[in-house]
PDB file of C-alpha atoms in Angstrom:
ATOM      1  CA  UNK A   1     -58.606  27.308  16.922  1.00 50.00           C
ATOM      2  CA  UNK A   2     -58.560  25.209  20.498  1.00 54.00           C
ATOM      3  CA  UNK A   3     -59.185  22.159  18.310  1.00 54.00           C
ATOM      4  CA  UNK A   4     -56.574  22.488  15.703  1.00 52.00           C
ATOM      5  CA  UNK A   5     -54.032  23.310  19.120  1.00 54.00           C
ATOM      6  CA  UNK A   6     -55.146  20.036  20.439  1.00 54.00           C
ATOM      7  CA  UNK A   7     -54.444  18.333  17.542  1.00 59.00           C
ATOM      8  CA  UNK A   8     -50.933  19.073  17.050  1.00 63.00           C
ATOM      9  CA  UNK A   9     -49.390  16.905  20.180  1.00 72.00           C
ATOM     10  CA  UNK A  10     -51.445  13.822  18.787  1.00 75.00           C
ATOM     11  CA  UNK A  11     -49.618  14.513  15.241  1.00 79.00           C
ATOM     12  CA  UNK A  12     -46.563  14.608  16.820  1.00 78.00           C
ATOM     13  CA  UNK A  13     -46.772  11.835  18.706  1.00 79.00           C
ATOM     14  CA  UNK A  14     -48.232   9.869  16.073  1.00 80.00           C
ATOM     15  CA  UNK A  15     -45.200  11.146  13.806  1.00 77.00           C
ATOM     16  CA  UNK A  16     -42.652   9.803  16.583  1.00 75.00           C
ATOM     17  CA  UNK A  17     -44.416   6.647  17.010  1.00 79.00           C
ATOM     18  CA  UNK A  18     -44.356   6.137  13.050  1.00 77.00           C
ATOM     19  CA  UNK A  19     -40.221   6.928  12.812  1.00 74.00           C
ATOM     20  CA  UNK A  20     -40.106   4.333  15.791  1.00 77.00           C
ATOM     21  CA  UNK A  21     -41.920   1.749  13.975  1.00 77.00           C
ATOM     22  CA  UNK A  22     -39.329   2.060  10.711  1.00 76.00           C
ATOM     23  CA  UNK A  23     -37.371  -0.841  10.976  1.00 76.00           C
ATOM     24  CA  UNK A  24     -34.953   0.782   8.666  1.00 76.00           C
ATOM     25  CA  UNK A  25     -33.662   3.260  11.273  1.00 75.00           C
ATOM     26  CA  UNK A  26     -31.796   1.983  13.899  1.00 72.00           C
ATOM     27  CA  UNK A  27     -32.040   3.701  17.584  1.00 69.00           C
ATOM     28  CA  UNK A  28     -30.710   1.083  19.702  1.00 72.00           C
ATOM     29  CA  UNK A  29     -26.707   1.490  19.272  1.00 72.00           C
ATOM     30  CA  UNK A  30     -23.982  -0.903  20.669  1.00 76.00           C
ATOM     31  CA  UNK A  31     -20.494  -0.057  21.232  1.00 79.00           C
ATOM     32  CA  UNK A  32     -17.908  -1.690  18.680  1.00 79.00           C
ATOM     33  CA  UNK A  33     -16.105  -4.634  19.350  1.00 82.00           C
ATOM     34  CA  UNK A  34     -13.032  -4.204  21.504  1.00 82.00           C
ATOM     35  CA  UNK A  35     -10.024  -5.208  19.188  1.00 82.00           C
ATOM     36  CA  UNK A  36      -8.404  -7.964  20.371  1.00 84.00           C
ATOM     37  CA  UNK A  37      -4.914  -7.960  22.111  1.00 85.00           C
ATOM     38  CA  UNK A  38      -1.583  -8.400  20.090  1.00 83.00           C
ATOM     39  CA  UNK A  39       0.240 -11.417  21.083  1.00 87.00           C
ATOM     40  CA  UNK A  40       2.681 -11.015  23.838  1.00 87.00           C
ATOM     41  CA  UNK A  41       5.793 -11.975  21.388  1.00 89.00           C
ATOM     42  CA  UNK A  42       4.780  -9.098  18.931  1.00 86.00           C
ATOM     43  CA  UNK A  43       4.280  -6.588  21.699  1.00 86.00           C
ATOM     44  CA  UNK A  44       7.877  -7.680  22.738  1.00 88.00           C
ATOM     45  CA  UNK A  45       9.217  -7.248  19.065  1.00 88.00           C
ATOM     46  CA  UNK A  46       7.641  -3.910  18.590  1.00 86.00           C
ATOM     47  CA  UNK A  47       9.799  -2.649  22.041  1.00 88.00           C
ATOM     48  CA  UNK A  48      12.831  -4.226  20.986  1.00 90.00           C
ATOM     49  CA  UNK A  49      12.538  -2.672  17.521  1.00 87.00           C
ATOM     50  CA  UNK A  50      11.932   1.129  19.051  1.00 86.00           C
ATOM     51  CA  UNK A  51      14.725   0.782  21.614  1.00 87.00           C
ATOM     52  CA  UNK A  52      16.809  -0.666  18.479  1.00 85.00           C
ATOM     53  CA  UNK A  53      15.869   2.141  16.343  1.00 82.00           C
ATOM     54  CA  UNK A  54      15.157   4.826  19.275  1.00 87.00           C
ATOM     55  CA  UNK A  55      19.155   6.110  19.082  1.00 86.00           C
ATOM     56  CA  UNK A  56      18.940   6.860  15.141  1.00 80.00           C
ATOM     57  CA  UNK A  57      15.973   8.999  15.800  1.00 81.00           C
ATOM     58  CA  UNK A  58      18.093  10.851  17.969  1.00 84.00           C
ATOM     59  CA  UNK A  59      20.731  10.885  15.417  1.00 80.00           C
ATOM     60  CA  UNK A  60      18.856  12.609  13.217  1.00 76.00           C
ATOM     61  CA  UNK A  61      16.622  14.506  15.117  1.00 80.00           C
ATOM     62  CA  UNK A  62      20.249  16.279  16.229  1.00 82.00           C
ATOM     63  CA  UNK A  63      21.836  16.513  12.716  1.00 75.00           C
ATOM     64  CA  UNK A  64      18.826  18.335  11.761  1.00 76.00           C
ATOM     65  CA  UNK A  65      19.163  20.593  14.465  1.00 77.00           C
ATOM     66  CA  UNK A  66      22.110  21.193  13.394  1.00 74.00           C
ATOM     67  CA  UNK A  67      21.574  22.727   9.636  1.00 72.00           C
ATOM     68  CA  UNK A  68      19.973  25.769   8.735  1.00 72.00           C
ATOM     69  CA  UNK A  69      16.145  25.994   8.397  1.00 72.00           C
ATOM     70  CA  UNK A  70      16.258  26.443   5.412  1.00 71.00           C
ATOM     71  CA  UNK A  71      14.935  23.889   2.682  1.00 73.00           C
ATOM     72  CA  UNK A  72      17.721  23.238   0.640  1.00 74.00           C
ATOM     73  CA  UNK A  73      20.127  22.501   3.765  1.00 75.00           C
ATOM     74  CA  UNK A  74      17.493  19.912   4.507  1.00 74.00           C
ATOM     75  CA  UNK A  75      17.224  18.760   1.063  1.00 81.00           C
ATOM     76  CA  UNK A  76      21.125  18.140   1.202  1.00 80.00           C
ATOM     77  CA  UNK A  77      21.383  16.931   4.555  1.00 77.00           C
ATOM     78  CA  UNK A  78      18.886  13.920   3.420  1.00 78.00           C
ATOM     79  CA  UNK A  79      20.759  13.617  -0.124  1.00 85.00           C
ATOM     80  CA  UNK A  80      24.304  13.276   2.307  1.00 83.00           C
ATOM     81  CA  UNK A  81      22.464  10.735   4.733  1.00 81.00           C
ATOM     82  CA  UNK A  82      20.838   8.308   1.628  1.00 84.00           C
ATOM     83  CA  UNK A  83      24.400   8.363   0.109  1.00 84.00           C
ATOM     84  CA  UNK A  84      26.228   7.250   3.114  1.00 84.00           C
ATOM     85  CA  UNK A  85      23.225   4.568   3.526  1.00 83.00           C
ATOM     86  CA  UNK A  86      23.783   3.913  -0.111  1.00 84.00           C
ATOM     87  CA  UNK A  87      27.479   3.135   0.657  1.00 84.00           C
ATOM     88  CA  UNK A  88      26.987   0.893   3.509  1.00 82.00           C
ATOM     89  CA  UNK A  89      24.618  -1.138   2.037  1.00 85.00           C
ATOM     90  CA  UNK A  90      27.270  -1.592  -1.167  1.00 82.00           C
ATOM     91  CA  UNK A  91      30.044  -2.526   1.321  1.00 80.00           C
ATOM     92  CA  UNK A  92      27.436  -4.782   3.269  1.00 79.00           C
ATOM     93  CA  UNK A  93      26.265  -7.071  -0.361  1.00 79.00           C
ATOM     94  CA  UNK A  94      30.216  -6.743  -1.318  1.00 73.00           C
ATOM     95  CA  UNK A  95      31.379  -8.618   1.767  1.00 69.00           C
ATOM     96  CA  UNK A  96      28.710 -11.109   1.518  1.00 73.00           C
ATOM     97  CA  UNK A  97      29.471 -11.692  -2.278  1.00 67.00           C
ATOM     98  CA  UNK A  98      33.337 -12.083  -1.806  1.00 60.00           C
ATOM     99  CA  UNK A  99      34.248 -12.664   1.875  1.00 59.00           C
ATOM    100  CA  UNK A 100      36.126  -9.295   2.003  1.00 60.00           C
ATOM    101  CA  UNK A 101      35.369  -5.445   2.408  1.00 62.00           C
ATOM    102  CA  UNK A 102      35.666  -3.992  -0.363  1.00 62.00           C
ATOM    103  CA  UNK A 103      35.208   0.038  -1.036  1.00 63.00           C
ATOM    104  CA  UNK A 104      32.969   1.598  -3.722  1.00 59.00           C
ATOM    105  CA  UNK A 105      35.858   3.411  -5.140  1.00 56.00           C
ATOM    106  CA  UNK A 106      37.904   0.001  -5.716  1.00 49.00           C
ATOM    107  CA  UNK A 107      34.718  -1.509  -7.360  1.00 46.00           C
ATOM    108  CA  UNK A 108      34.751   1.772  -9.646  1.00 44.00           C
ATOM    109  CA  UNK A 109      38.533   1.251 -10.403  1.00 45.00           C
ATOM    110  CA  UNK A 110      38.055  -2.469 -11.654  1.00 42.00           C
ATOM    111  CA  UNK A 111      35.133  -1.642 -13.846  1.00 41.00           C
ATOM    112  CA  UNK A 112      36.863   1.046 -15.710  1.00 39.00           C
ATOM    113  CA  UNK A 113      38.796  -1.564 -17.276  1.00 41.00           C
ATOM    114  CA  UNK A 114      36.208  -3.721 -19.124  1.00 40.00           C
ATOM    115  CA  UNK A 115      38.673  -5.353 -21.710  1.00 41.00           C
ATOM    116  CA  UNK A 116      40.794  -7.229 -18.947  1.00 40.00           C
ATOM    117  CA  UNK A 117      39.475 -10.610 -19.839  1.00 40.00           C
ATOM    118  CA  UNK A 118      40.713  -9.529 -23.337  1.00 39.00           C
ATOM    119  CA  UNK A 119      44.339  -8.638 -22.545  1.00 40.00           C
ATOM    120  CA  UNK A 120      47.209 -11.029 -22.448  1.00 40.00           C
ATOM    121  CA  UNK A 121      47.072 -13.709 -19.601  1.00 39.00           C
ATOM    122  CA  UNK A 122      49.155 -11.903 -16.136  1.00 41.00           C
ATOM    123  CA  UNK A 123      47.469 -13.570 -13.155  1.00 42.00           C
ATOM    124  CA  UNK A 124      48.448 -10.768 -10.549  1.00 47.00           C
ATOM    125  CA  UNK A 125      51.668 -11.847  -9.541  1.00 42.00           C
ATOM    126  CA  UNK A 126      49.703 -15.601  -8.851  1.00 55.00           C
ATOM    127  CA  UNK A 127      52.379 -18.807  -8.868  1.00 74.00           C
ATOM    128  CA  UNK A 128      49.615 -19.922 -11.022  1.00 74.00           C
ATOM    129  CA  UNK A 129      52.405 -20.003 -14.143  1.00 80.00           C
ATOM    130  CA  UNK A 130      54.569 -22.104 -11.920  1.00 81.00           C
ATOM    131  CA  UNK A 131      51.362 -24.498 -11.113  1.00 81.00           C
ATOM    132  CA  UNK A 132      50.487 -24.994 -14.740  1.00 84.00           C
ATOM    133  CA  UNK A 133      53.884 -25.306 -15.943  1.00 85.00           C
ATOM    134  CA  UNK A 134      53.703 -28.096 -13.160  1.00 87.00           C
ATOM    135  CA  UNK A 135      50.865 -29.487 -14.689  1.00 86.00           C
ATOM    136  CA  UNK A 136      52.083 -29.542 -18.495  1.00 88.00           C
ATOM    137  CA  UNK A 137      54.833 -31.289 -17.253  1.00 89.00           C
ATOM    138  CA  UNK A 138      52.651 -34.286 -15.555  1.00 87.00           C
ATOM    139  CA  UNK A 139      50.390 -34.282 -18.671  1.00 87.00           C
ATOM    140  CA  UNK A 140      53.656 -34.442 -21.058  1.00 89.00           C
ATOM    141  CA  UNK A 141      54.627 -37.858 -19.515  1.00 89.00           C
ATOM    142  CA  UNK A 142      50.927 -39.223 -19.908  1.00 88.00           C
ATOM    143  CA  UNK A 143      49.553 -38.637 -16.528  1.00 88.00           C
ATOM    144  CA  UNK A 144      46.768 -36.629 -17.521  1.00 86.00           C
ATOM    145  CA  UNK A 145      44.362 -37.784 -14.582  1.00 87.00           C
ATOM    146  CA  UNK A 146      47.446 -36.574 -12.140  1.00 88.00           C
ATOM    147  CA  UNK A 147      47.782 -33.342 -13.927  1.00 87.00           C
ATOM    148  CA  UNK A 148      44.199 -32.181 -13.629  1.00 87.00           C
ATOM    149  CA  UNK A 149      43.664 -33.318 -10.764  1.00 87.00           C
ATOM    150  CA  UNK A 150      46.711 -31.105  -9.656  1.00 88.00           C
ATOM    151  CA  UNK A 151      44.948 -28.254 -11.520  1.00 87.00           C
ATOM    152  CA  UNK A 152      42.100 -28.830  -9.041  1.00 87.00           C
ATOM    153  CA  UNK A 153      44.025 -28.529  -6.038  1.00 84.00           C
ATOM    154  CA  UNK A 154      45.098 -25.303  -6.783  1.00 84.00           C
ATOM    155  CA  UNK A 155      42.228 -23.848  -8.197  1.00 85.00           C
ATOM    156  CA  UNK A 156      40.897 -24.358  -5.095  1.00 85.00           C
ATOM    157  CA  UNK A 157      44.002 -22.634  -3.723  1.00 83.00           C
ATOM    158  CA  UNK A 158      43.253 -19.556  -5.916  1.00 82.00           C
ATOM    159  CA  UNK A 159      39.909 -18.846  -4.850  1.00 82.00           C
ATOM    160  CA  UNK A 160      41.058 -19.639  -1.096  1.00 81.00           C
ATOM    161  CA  UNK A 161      43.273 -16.504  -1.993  1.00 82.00           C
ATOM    162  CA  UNK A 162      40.818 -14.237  -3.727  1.00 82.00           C
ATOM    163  CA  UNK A 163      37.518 -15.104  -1.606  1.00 81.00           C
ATOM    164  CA  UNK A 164      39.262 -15.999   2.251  1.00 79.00           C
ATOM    165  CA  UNK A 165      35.460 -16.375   3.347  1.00 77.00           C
ATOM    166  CA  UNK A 166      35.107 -19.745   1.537  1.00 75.00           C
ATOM    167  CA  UNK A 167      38.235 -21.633   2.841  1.00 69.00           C
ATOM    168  CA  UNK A 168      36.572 -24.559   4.476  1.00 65.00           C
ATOM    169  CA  UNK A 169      38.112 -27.444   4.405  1.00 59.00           C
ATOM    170  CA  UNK A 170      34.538 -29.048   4.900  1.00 66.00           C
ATOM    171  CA  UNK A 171      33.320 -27.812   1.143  1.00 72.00           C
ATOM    172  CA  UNK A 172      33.257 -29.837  -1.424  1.00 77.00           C
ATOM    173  CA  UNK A 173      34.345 -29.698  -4.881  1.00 79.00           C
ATOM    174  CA  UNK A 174      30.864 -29.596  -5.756  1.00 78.00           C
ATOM    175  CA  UNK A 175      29.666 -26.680  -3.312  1.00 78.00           C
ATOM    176  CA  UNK A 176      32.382 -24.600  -4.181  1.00 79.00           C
ATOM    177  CA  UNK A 177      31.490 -24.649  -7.798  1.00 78.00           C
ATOM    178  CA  UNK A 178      27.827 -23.427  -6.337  1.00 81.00           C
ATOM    179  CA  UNK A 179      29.251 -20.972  -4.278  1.00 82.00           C
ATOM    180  CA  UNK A 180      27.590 -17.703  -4.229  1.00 83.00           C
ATOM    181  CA  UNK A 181      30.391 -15.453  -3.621  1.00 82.00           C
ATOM    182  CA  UNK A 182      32.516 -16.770  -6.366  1.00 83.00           C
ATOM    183  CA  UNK A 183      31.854 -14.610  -9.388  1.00 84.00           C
ATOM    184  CA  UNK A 184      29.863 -15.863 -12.607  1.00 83.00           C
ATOM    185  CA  UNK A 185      32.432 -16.272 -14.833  1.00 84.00           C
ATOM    186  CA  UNK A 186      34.632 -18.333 -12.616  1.00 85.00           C
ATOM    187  CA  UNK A 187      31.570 -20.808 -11.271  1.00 85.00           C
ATOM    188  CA  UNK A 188      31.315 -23.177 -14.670  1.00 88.00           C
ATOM    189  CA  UNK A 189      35.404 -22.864 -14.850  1.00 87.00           C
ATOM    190  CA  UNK A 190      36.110 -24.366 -12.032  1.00 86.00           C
ATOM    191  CA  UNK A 191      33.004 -26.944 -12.361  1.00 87.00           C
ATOM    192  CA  UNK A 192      34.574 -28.361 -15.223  1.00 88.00           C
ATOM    193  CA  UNK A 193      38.495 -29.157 -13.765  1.00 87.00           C
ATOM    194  CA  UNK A 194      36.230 -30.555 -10.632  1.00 87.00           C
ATOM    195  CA  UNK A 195      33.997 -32.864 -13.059  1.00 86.00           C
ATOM    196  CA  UNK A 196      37.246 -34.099 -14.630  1.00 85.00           C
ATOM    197  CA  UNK A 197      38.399 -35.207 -11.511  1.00 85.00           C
ATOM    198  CA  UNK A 198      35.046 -36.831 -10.680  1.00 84.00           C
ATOM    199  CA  UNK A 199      34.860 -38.420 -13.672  1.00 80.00           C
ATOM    200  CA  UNK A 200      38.340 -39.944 -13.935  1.00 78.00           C
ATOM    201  CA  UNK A 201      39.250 -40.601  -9.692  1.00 73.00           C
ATOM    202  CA  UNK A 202      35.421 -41.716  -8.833  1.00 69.00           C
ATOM    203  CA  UNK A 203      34.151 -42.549 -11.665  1.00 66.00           C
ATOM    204  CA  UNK A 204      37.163 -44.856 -12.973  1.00 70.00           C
ATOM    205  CA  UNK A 205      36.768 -43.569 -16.190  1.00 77.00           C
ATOM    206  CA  UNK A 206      40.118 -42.900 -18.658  1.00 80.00           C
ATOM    207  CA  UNK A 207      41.384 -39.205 -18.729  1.00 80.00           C
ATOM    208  CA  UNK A 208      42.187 -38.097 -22.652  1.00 85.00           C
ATOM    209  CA  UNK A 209      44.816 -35.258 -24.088  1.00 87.00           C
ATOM    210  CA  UNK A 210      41.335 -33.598 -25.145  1.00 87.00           C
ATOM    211  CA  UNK A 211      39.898 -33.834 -21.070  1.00 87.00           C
ATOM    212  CA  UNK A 212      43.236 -32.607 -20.315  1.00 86.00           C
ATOM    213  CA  UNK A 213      43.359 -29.399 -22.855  1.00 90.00           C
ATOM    214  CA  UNK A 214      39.789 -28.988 -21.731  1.00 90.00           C
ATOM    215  CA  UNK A 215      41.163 -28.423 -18.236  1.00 87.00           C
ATOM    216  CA  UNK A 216      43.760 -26.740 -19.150  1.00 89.00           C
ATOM    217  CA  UNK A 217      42.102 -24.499 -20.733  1.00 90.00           C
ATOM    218  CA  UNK A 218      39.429 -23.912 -18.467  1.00 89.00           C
ATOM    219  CA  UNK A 219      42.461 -22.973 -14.880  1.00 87.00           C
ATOM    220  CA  UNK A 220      44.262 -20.586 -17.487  1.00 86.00           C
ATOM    221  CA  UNK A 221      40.933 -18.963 -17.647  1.00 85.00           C
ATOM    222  CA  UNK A 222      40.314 -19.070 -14.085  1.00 85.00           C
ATOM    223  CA  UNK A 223      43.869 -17.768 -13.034  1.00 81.00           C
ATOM    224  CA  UNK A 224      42.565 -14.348 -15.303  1.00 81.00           C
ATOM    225  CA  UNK A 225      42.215 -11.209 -13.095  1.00 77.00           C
ATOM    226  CA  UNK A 226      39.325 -10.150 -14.647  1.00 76.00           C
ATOM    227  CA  UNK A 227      37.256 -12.943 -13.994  1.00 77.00           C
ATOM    228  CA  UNK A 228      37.616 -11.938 -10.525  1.00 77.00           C
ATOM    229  CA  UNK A 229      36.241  -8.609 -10.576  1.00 72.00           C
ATOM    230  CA  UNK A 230      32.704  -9.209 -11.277  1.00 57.00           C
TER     231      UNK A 230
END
């Protein structure tokens, strides 16, 4: 009995010194890495962007104070919020597209009216009849090169008028036919009176009746009001 009370120490010692021995155990623990420290420029960024943002929070810590706590007053308080955002956000693109503000109402208006390119050619009260009756005149006595090239002047004249944001005098012919705020159907009008005029004042190349129907054709186009809606 004394021997088999003796023996149980040295079998638990030998037991500990046999789980110390496992090299698949690890005792010895180190601390983790410390992460290192964000640049000094991001830090900054991250305090500019909560003091930036810090006065919405408010905002809408406050209009939530203000409804009900009820779930559907939040549920319409958030609908209300992400249409105003909505809104903002279509005004925002809209005055980057034409150069103007331009309400989601308006934008409504024009589409509700998809056959306008269809309909019979009344360029919104535009002296764009008086300009091409100009032109046909010019192009009657054989000046074709003259006449487009007055087509050109005022086409540039019209979209002066309908996009403000892109009269530079500093544009070119060229970059205003790449122009992101003028709309798709006008961008390959007015490239082609513009490559007329390349073609026949820089180029030195003869202007025919068919260049000048060609350009015709393409300003009477361009003076349309629907072509300015998209």
């Amino acid at each position: 009995m004394a021997a088999a009370a003796a023996a149980g120490p040295d079998r638990l010692a030998a037991a500990h010194a046999a789980l110390c021995a496992d090299p698949s155990i690890q005792f010895g623990l180190t601390r983790p890495p410390v992460p290192p420290e964000p640049p000094a420029w991001l830090k900054a960024l991250g305090r500019w962007l909560a003091d930036l943002f810090r006065p919405i929070g408010r905002l809408l810590r406050w209009l939530t104070n203000l409804v009900p706590d009820a779930p559907y007053a939040r549920i319409l308080l958030w609908t209300l919020l992400a249409g105003i955002a909505v809104a903002v956000i279509w005004m925002v693109v809209a005055r980057i597209r034409s150069g103007e503000w331009r309400l989601p109402a308006r934008r409504r208006r024009a589409s509700a009216t998809p056959d306008a390119d269809h309909d019979e050619w009344m360029p919104d009260a535009a002296p764009a009849p008086a300009w091409l009756r100009e032109a046909d005149r010019l192009a009657a006595e054989g000046r074709h090169a003259e006449a487009i090239h007055y087509l050109l002047f005022h086409s540039i004249d019209d979209i002066a008028r309908r996009r403000p944001a892109l009269r530079q005098s500093s544009l070119t012919s060229r970059e205003l036919a790449s122009a992101p705020m003028l709309p798709a159907a006008v961008r390959p009008l007015f490239a082609r009176i513009a490559g007329l005029v390349e073609r026949s004042l820089f180029g030195g190349r003869p202007v025919t009746d068919g260049d000048w129907q060609t350009a015709r054709t393409a300003y009477a186009d361009l003076a349309l009001p629907g072509r300015w809606q998209a």
